């Protein structure tokens, strides 16, 4: 089954009475269990595409199907429930509430979900949060404030939060953009592991090292997908450098 099917997607903004076509008839398909990266120059429409296909922004025209559901037919409340229950989000800027501990930030989306009401369900959520934090190696910072941890730890906490409702798909906008190389590697390792366990991932990146760890890379320019390169799954001992070399050559061909 396809996780995401996008047909003739357009996004237009009116700025000073002038029409700015950020996305122009974008068509794409992401299969269940795939990890797909989107690359392109600044202002090409990468983030706008991610926001439009994940229901965070309303497309001007076209259709988006998420696991067989037509997202463009949902009202605001239904869309909000879908984002909360079936999608996970990771951003470059690690938005977390300052007045809550790391642990409380992680469990908050699950407590807000309709599926998270009642003592028994909340006990299950608490256990899931502890298990996720253990998997991502951040159990020891559970009670810390968000300003008491490193950038890498905070981004791994954001990954835990994105997974707390067991989403079908993760949308990540420059998830390693604010991190140093070591933390970036660790975050990508976790995203690859999550993907290997079956969660579909779509991420926007400008980093070849990040894109090389995806199954497939799409190149967007002037609001349209101009090309793609496929690698398949990255196995544990896979040759990332060979993938990086291929992406580098391909991006040059694309005029990046």
PDB file of C-alpha atoms in Angstrom:
ATOM      1  CA  UNK A   1       0.000   0.000   0.000  1.00  0.00           C
ATOM      2  CA  UNK A   2       1.184   3.529  -0.709  1.00  0.00           C
ATOM      3  CA  UNK A   3       1.696   5.708   2.361  1.00  0.00           C
ATOM      4  CA  UNK A   4       1.345   8.897   0.384  1.00  0.00           C
ATOM      5  CA  UNK A   5      -0.018   9.636  -3.102  1.00  0.00           C
ATOM      6  CA  UNK A   6       0.214  13.260  -4.255  1.00  0.00           C
ATOM      7  CA  UNK A   7      -1.446  14.369  -7.494  1.00  0.00           C
ATOM      8  CA  UNK A   8      -1.086  17.742  -9.252  1.00  0.00           C
ATOM      9  CA  UNK A   9      -0.329  19.521  -5.975  1.00  0.00           C
ATOM     10  CA  UNK A  10      -0.120  23.313  -6.196  1.00  0.00           C
ATOM     11  CA  UNK A  11       0.565  25.907  -3.525  1.00  0.00           C
ATOM     12  CA  UNK A  12       0.211  29.584  -4.348  1.00  0.00           C
ATOM     13  CA  UNK A  13       0.772  32.562  -2.068  1.00  0.00           C
ATOM     14  CA  UNK A  14      -0.379  36.086  -2.851  1.00  0.00           C
ATOM     15  CA  UNK A  15       2.283  38.581  -1.772  1.00  0.00           C
ATOM     16  CA  UNK A  16       1.705  42.290  -2.453  1.00  0.00           C
ATOM     17  CA  UNK A  17      -1.047  41.342  -4.927  1.00  0.00           C
ATOM     18  CA  UNK A  18       1.432  39.210  -6.855  1.00  0.00           C
ATOM     19  CA  UNK A  19       0.972  35.476  -7.273  1.00  0.00           C
ATOM     20  CA  UNK A  20       3.859  33.319  -6.057  1.00  0.00           C
ATOM     21  CA  UNK A  21       3.537  29.693  -7.258  1.00  0.00           C
ATOM     22  CA  UNK A  22       5.672  27.803  -4.731  1.00  0.00           C
ATOM     23  CA  UNK A  23       4.511  24.308  -5.811  1.00  0.00           C
ATOM     24  CA  UNK A  24       3.490  23.591  -9.402  1.00  0.00           C
ATOM     25  CA  UNK A  25       1.634  20.360 -10.211  1.00  0.00           C
ATOM     26  CA  UNK A  26       3.747  18.110  -7.994  1.00  0.00           C
ATOM     27  CA  UNK A  27       3.156  14.368  -8.373  1.00  0.00           C
ATOM     28  CA  UNK A  28       4.788  11.818  -6.096  1.00  0.00           C
ATOM     29  CA  UNK A  29       4.198   8.491  -4.426  1.00  0.00           C
ATOM     30  CA  UNK A  30       5.826   7.129  -1.274  1.00  0.00           C
ATOM     31  CA  UNK A  31       5.351   3.446  -0.542  1.00  0.00           C
ATOM     32  CA  UNK A  32       4.717   2.066   2.938  1.00  0.00           C
ATOM     33  CA  UNK A  33       8.022   1.505   4.745  1.00  0.00           C
ATOM     34  CA  UNK A  34      10.036   3.758   2.423  1.00  0.00           C
ATOM     35  CA  UNK A  35      12.443   6.460   3.558  1.00  0.00           C
ATOM     36  CA  UNK A  36      12.447   9.317   1.049  1.00  0.00           C
ATOM     37  CA  UNK A  37      14.576  12.467   1.172  1.00  0.00           C
ATOM     38  CA  UNK A  38      13.739  15.715  -0.639  1.00  0.00           C
ATOM     39  CA  UNK A  39      16.612  17.950  -1.754  1.00  0.00           C
ATOM     40  CA  UNK A  40      16.825  21.163  -3.754  1.00  0.00           C
ATOM     41  CA  UNK A  41      18.128  24.721  -3.663  1.00  0.00           C
ATOM     42  CA  UNK A  42      16.927  27.295  -1.113  1.00  0.00           C
ATOM     43  CA  UNK A  43      13.460  28.545  -2.011  1.00  0.00           C
ATOM     44  CA  UNK A  44      12.740  25.532  -4.245  1.00  0.00           C
ATOM     45  CA  UNK A  45       9.641  24.510  -2.241  1.00  0.00           C
ATOM     46  CA  UNK A  46      11.074  21.632  -0.150  1.00  0.00           C
ATOM     47  CA  UNK A  47       9.556  22.618   3.199  1.00  0.00           C
ATOM     48  CA  UNK A  48       6.350  23.896   1.570  1.00  0.00           C
ATOM     49  CA  UNK A  49       5.946  20.438  -0.004  1.00  0.00           C
ATOM     50  CA  UNK A  50       6.468  18.671   3.335  1.00  0.00           C
ATOM     51  CA  UNK A  51       3.937  20.955   5.048  1.00  0.00           C
ATOM     52  CA  UNK A  52       1.361  20.616   2.261  1.00  0.00           C
ATOM     53  CA  UNK A  53       1.469  16.804   2.087  1.00  0.00           C
ATOM     54  CA  UNK A  54       1.344  16.401   5.884  1.00  0.00           C
ATOM     55  CA  UNK A  55      -1.755  18.576   6.307  1.00  0.00           C
ATOM     56  CA  UNK A  56       0.095  21.335   8.165  1.00  0.00           C
ATOM     57  CA  UNK A  57      -0.625  23.676   5.293  1.00  0.00           C
ATOM     58  CA  UNK A  58      -3.610  23.758   2.936  1.00  0.00           C
ATOM     59  CA  UNK A  59      -2.725  23.113  -0.742  1.00  0.00           C
ATOM     60  CA  UNK A  60      -4.185  25.517  -3.317  1.00  0.00           C
ATOM     61  CA  UNK A  61      -5.052  22.656  -5.701  1.00  0.00           C
ATOM     62  CA  UNK A  62      -4.460  18.937  -6.194  1.00  0.00           C
ATOM     63  CA  UNK A  63      -5.008  15.925  -3.958  1.00  0.00           C
ATOM     64  CA  UNK A  64      -3.121  14.138  -1.174  1.00  0.00           C
ATOM     65  CA  UNK A  65      -3.990  10.592  -0.144  1.00  0.00           C
ATOM     66  CA  UNK A  66      -2.551   9.350   3.173  1.00  0.00           C
ATOM     67  CA  UNK A  67      -2.820   5.556   3.540  1.00  0.00           C
ATOM     68  CA  UNK A  68      -5.886   5.631   1.287  1.00  0.00           C
ATOM     69  CA  UNK A  69      -7.595   8.601   3.006  1.00  0.00           C
ATOM     70  CA  UNK A  70      -8.202  11.718   0.943  1.00  0.00           C
ATOM     71  CA  UNK A  71      -6.731  14.417   3.175  1.00  0.00           C
ATOM     72  CA  UNK A  72      -8.135  17.273   1.118  1.00  0.00           C
ATOM     73  CA  UNK A  73     -11.674  16.200   2.059  1.00  0.00           C
ATOM     74  CA  UNK A  74     -11.065  16.392   5.839  1.00  0.00           C
ATOM     75  CA  UNK A  75     -12.226  19.309   7.950  1.00  0.00           C
ATOM     76  CA  UNK A  76      -9.817  21.111  10.324  1.00  0.00           C
ATOM     77  CA  UNK A  77     -10.738  18.955  13.340  1.00  0.00           C
ATOM     78  CA  UNK A  78     -10.375  15.658  11.424  1.00  0.00           C
ATOM     79  CA  UNK A  79      -7.054  16.844   9.990  1.00  0.00           C
ATOM     80  CA  UNK A  80      -5.814  17.772  13.448  1.00  0.00           C
ATOM     81  CA  UNK A  81      -6.733  14.293  14.773  1.00  0.00           C
ATOM     82  CA  UNK A  82      -4.950  12.626  11.854  1.00  0.00           C
ATOM     83  CA  UNK A  83      -1.776  14.638  12.441  1.00  0.00           C
ATOM     84  CA  UNK A  84      -1.859  13.823  16.150  1.00  0.00           C
ATOM     85  CA  UNK A  85      -2.678  10.109  15.887  1.00  0.00           C
ATOM     86  CA  UNK A  86      -1.159   8.937  12.601  1.00  0.00           C
ATOM     87  CA  UNK A  87       1.770  11.270  11.877  1.00  0.00           C
ATOM     88  CA  UNK A  88       4.946  12.237  13.697  1.00  0.00           C
ATOM     89  CA  UNK A  89       6.875  15.481  13.128  1.00  0.00           C
ATOM     90  CA  UNK A  90      10.530  16.400  13.654  1.00  0.00           C
ATOM     91  CA  UNK A  91      11.779  19.919  12.907  1.00  0.00           C
ATOM     92  CA  UNK A  92      15.163  21.644  12.708  1.00  0.00           C
ATOM     93  CA  UNK A  93      14.051  23.997  15.489  1.00  0.00           C
ATOM     94  CA  UNK A  94      13.360  21.703  18.429  1.00  0.00           C
ATOM     95  CA  UNK A  95      10.072  23.069  19.712  1.00  0.00           C
ATOM     96  CA  UNK A  96       9.366  21.914  23.257  1.00  0.00           C
ATOM     97  CA  UNK A  97       7.453  23.533  26.104  1.00  0.00           C
ATOM     98  CA  UNK A  98       9.828  25.285  28.507  1.00  0.00           C
ATOM     99  CA  UNK A  99       7.702  24.733  31.597  1.00  0.00           C
ATOM    100  CA  UNK A 100       7.681  20.925  31.178  1.00  0.00           C
ATOM    101  CA  UNK A 101      10.406  18.332  31.722  1.00  0.00           C
ATOM    102  CA  UNK A 102      11.763  16.328  28.762  1.00  0.00           C
ATOM    103  CA  UNK A 103       9.627  13.336  29.807  1.00  0.00           C
ATOM    104  CA  UNK A 104       6.440  15.419  30.111  1.00  0.00           C
ATOM    105  CA  UNK A 105       7.079  16.959  26.668  1.00  0.00           C
ATOM    106  CA  UNK A 106       7.342  13.448  25.202  1.00  0.00           C
ATOM    107  CA  UNK A 107       4.095  12.106  26.697  1.00  0.00           C
ATOM    108  CA  UNK A 108       2.039  15.280  26.055  1.00  0.00           C
ATOM    109  CA  UNK A 109       0.853  14.414  22.473  1.00  0.00           C
ATOM    110  CA  UNK A 110      -0.315  10.974  23.643  1.00  0.00           C
ATOM    111  CA  UNK A 111      -2.196  12.445  26.604  1.00  0.00           C
ATOM    112  CA  UNK A 112      -3.896  14.883  24.187  1.00  0.00           C
ATOM    113  CA  UNK A 113      -4.978  12.103  21.833  1.00  0.00           C
ATOM    114  CA  UNK A 114      -8.476  10.623  22.102  1.00  0.00           C
ATOM    115  CA  UNK A 115      -6.738   7.249  22.457  1.00  0.00           C
ATOM    116  CA  UNK A 116      -4.889   8.502  25.550  1.00  0.00           C
ATOM    117  CA  UNK A 117      -7.795   9.062  27.909  1.00  0.00           C
ATOM    118  CA  UNK A 118      -8.135   7.076  31.144  1.00  0.00           C
ATOM    119  CA  UNK A 119      -5.715   5.734  33.766  1.00  0.00           C
ATOM    120  CA  UNK A 120      -4.949   2.427  32.064  1.00  0.00           C
ATOM    121  CA  UNK A 121      -4.150   4.015  28.710  1.00  0.00           C
ATOM    122  CA  UNK A 122      -1.968   6.635  30.360  1.00  0.00           C
ATOM    123  CA  UNK A 123      -0.025   3.930  32.192  1.00  0.00           C
ATOM    124  CA  UNK A 124       0.665   2.295  28.790  1.00  0.00           C
ATOM    125  CA  UNK A 125       1.756   5.678  27.381  1.00  0.00           C
ATOM    126  CA  UNK A 126       4.119   6.230  30.330  1.00  0.00           C
ATOM    127  CA  UNK A 127       5.708   2.820  29.760  1.00  0.00           C
ATOM    128  CA  UNK A 128       6.035   3.496  26.025  1.00  0.00           C
ATOM    129  CA  UNK A 129       7.743   6.842  26.707  1.00  0.00           C
ATOM    130  CA  UNK A 130      10.241   5.200  29.070  1.00  0.00           C
ATOM    131  CA  UNK A 131      10.950   2.476  26.502  1.00  0.00           C
ATOM    132  CA  UNK A 132      11.475   5.022  23.704  1.00  0.00           C
ATOM    133  CA  UNK A 133      13.833   7.097  25.860  1.00  0.00           C
ATOM    134  CA  UNK A 134      15.777   3.966  26.753  1.00  0.00           C
ATOM    135  CA  UNK A 135      16.064   2.972  23.057  1.00  0.00           C
ATOM    136  CA  UNK A 136      17.346   6.433  22.148  1.00  0.00           C
ATOM    137  CA  UNK A 137      19.756   6.580  25.080  1.00  0.00           C
ATOM    138  CA  UNK A 138      18.233   9.546  26.916  1.00  0.00           C
ATOM    139  CA  UNK A 139      16.602   7.923  29.995  1.00  0.00           C
ATOM    140  CA  UNK A 140      18.894   9.888  32.315  1.00  0.00           C
ATOM    141  CA  UNK A 141      17.537  13.283  31.144  1.00  0.00           C
ATOM    142  CA  UNK A 142      13.848  12.456  31.723  1.00  0.00           C
ATOM    143  CA  UNK A 143      13.368  15.011  34.513  1.00  0.00           C
ATOM    144  CA  UNK A 144      15.648  17.690  33.037  1.00  0.00           C
ATOM    145  CA  UNK A 145      14.365  20.991  31.709  1.00  0.00           C
ATOM    146  CA  UNK A 146      14.824  21.525  27.977  1.00  0.00           C
ATOM    147  CA  UNK A 147      17.629  24.051  28.561  1.00  0.00           C
ATOM    148  CA  UNK A 148      19.632  21.528  30.618  1.00  0.00           C
ATOM    149  CA  UNK A 149      20.398  19.107  27.766  1.00  0.00           C
ATOM    150  CA  UNK A 150      22.549  19.090  24.608  1.00  0.00           C
ATOM    151  CA  UNK A 151      21.176  19.715  21.105  1.00  0.00           C
ATOM    152  CA  UNK A 152      21.627  16.050  20.201  1.00  0.00           C
ATOM    153  CA  UNK A 153      19.769  14.895  23.314  1.00  0.00           C
ATOM    154  CA  UNK A 154      16.966  17.368  22.654  1.00  0.00           C
ATOM    155  CA  UNK A 155      16.554  16.197  19.052  1.00  0.00           C
ATOM    156  CA  UNK A 156      16.428  12.549  20.216  1.00  0.00           C
ATOM    157  CA  UNK A 157      13.743  13.617  22.711  1.00  0.00           C
ATOM    158  CA  UNK A 158      11.866  15.180  19.776  1.00  0.00           C
ATOM    159  CA  UNK A 159      12.107  11.828  17.967  1.00  0.00           C
ATOM    160  CA  UNK A 160      10.655  10.085  21.049  1.00  0.00           C
ATOM    161  CA  UNK A 161       7.809  12.613  21.069  1.00  0.00           C
ATOM    162  CA  UNK A 162       7.165  12.065  17.347  1.00  0.00           C
ATOM    163  CA  UNK A 163       6.873   8.305  17.959  1.00  0.00           C
ATOM    164  CA  UNK A 164       4.766   8.348  21.137  1.00  0.00           C
ATOM    165  CA  UNK A 165       1.460   7.861  19.267  1.00  0.00           C
ATOM    166  CA  UNK A 166       2.940   5.073  17.096  1.00  0.00           C
ATOM    167  CA  UNK A 167       2.516   7.029  13.843  1.00  0.00           C
ATOM    168  CA  UNK A 168       2.268   5.466  10.404  1.00  0.00           C
ATOM    169  CA  UNK A 169       4.624   8.080   8.988  1.00  0.00           C
ATOM    170  CA  UNK A 170       7.272  10.550  10.179  1.00  0.00           C
ATOM    171  CA  UNK A 171       7.727  13.924   8.472  1.00  0.00           C
ATOM    172  CA  UNK A 172      11.104  15.541   9.211  1.00  0.00           C
ATOM    173  CA  UNK A 173      12.145  19.047   8.116  1.00  0.00           C
ATOM    174  CA  UNK A 174      15.963  19.391   8.258  1.00  0.00           C
ATOM    175  CA  UNK A 175      16.099  17.092  11.345  1.00  0.00           C
ATOM    176  CA  UNK A 176      19.903  17.389  11.580  1.00  0.00           C
ATOM    177  CA  UNK A 177      20.196  21.030  10.437  1.00  0.00           C
ATOM    178  CA  UNK A 178      21.015  22.436  13.887  1.00  0.00           C
ATOM    179  CA  UNK A 179      23.300  19.590  14.979  1.00  0.00           C
ATOM    180  CA  UNK A 180      27.041  18.924  14.826  1.00  0.00           C
ATOM    181  CA  UNK A 181      28.309  15.986  12.770  1.00  0.00           C
ATOM    182  CA  UNK A 182      28.356  13.441  15.617  1.00  0.00           C
ATOM    183  CA  UNK A 183      24.836  14.287  16.820  1.00  0.00           C
ATOM    184  CA  UNK A 184      23.645  14.320  13.211  1.00  0.00           C
ATOM    185  CA  UNK A 185      24.977  10.766  12.737  1.00  0.00           C
ATOM    186  CA  UNK A 186      23.217   9.582  15.902  1.00  0.00           C
ATOM    187  CA  UNK A 187      19.885  11.141  14.896  1.00  0.00           C
ATOM    188  CA  UNK A 188      20.085   9.577  11.412  1.00  0.00           C
ATOM    189  CA  UNK A 189      20.936   6.207  12.961  1.00  0.00           C
ATOM    190  CA  UNK A 190      17.709   6.436  14.974  1.00  0.00           C
ATOM    191  CA  UNK A 191      15.635   7.481  11.955  1.00  0.00           C
ATOM    192  CA  UNK A 192      17.058   4.547   9.968  1.00  0.00           C
ATOM    193  CA  UNK A 193      16.236   2.192  12.835  1.00  0.00           C
ATOM    194  CA  UNK A 194      12.671   3.536  13.119  1.00  0.00           C
ATOM    195  CA  UNK A 195      12.284   3.106   9.363  1.00  0.00           C
ATOM    196  CA  UNK A 196      13.687  -0.446   9.487  1.00  0.00           C
ATOM    197  CA  UNK A 197      10.992  -1.241  12.073  1.00  0.00           C
ATOM    198  CA  UNK A 198       8.341  -0.260   9.503  1.00  0.00           C
ATOM    199  CA  UNK A 199       7.580   3.456   9.917  1.00  0.00           C
ATOM    200  CA  UNK A 200       7.541   5.415   6.637  1.00  0.00           C
ATOM    201  CA  UNK A 201       9.780   8.510   6.676  1.00  0.00           C
ATOM    202  CA  UNK A 202       9.781  11.619   4.467  1.00  0.00           C
ATOM    203  CA  UNK A 203      12.501  14.129   5.200  1.00  0.00           C
ATOM    204  CA  UNK A 204      13.724  17.418   3.778  1.00  0.00           C
ATOM    205  CA  UNK A 205      17.483  17.961   3.862  1.00  0.00           C
ATOM    206  CA  UNK A 206      20.294  19.947   2.261  1.00  0.00           C
ATOM    207  CA  UNK A 207      22.886  17.465   3.563  1.00  0.00           C
ATOM    208  CA  UNK A 208      24.176  14.762   1.173  1.00  0.00           C
ATOM    209  CA  UNK A 209      25.295  12.599   4.117  1.00  0.00           C
ATOM    210  CA  UNK A 210      21.698  12.562   5.403  1.00  0.00           C
ATOM    211  CA  UNK A 211      20.143  11.985   1.970  1.00  0.00           C
ATOM    212  CA  UNK A 212      22.556   9.092   1.287  1.00  0.00           C
ATOM    213  CA  UNK A 213      20.948   7.132   4.127  1.00  0.00           C
ATOM    214  CA  UNK A 214      17.505   7.271   2.458  1.00  0.00           C
ATOM    215  CA  UNK A 215      16.045   4.693   0.054  1.00  0.00           C
ATOM    216  CA  UNK A 216      15.286   7.353  -2.538  1.00  0.00           C
ATOM    217  CA  UNK A 217      16.039  11.053  -3.072  1.00  0.00           C
ATOM    218  CA  UNK A 218      13.771  13.498  -4.908  1.00  0.00           C
ATOM    219  CA  UNK A 219      15.124  16.738  -6.376  1.00  0.00           C
ATOM    220  CA  UNK A 220      12.799  19.723  -6.361  1.00  0.00           C
ATOM    221  CA  UNK A 221      13.440  22.981  -8.176  1.00  0.00           C
ATOM    222  CA  UNK A 222      11.102  25.908  -8.902  1.00  0.00           C
ATOM    223  CA  UNK A 223       8.253  24.073  -7.184  1.00  0.00           C
ATOM    224  CA  UNK A 224       8.433  20.893  -9.237  1.00  0.00           C
ATOM    225  CA  UNK A 225      10.166  17.525  -8.897  1.00  0.00           C
ATOM    226  CA  UNK A 226      12.831  17.459 -11.598  1.00  0.00           C
ATOM    227  CA  UNK A 227      14.367  14.049 -10.889  1.00  0.00           C
ATOM    228  CA  UNK A 228      15.011  11.236  -8.441  1.00  0.00           C
ATOM    229  CA  UNK A 229      17.695   8.704  -7.559  1.00  0.00           C
ATOM    230  CA  UNK A 230      17.018   5.307  -5.913  1.00  0.00           C
ATOM    231  CA  UNK A 231      19.309   3.312  -3.640  1.00  0.00           C
ATOM    232  CA  UNK A 232      17.075   0.878  -1.762  1.00  0.00           C
ATOM    233  CA  UNK A 233      17.516   0.164   1.942  1.00  0.00           C
ATOM    234  CA  UNK A 234      20.797   1.023   3.643  1.00  0.00           C
ATOM    235  CA  UNK A 235      22.034  -2.140   5.342  1.00  0.00           C
ATOM    236  CA  UNK A 236      24.063  -1.926   8.525  1.00  0.00           C
ATOM    237  CA  UNK A 237      27.384  -2.404   6.749  1.00  0.00           C
ATOM    238  CA  UNK A 238      26.227  -0.596   3.596  1.00  0.00           C
ATOM    239  CA  UNK A 239      28.614   1.642   1.702  1.00  0.00           C
ATOM    240  CA  UNK A 240      27.401   5.151   2.594  1.00  0.00           C
ATOM    241  CA  UNK A 241      30.380   6.785   0.891  1.00  0.00           C
ATOM    242  CA  UNK A 242      29.492   5.202  -2.440  1.00  0.00           C
ATOM    243  CA  UNK A 243      25.937   6.526  -2.047  1.00  0.00           C
ATOM    244  CA  UNK A 244      27.283   9.982  -1.172  1.00  0.00           C
ATOM    245  CA  UNK A 245      29.481   9.921  -4.300  1.00  0.00           C
ATOM    246  CA  UNK A 246      26.497   8.955  -6.469  1.00  0.00           C
ATOM    247  CA  UNK A 247      24.331  11.703  -4.938  1.00  0.00           C
ATOM    248  CA  UNK A 248      27.088  14.270  -5.447  1.00  0.00           C
ATOM    249  CA  UNK A 249      27.391  13.398  -9.149  1.00  0.00           C
ATOM    250  CA  UNK A 250      23.611  13.306  -9.567  1.00  0.00           C
ATOM    251  CA  UNK A 251      23.135  16.712  -7.879  1.00  0.00           C
ATOM    252  CA  UNK A 252      25.746  18.206 -10.252  1.00  0.00           C
ATOM    253  CA  UNK A 253      23.765  16.803 -13.191  1.00  0.00           C
ATOM    254  CA  UNK A 254      20.636  18.400 -11.696  1.00  0.00           C
ATOM    255  CA  UNK A 255      22.442  21.742 -11.524  1.00  0.00           C
ATOM    256  CA  UNK A 256      22.452  21.936  -7.709  1.00  0.00           C
TER     257      UNK A 256
END
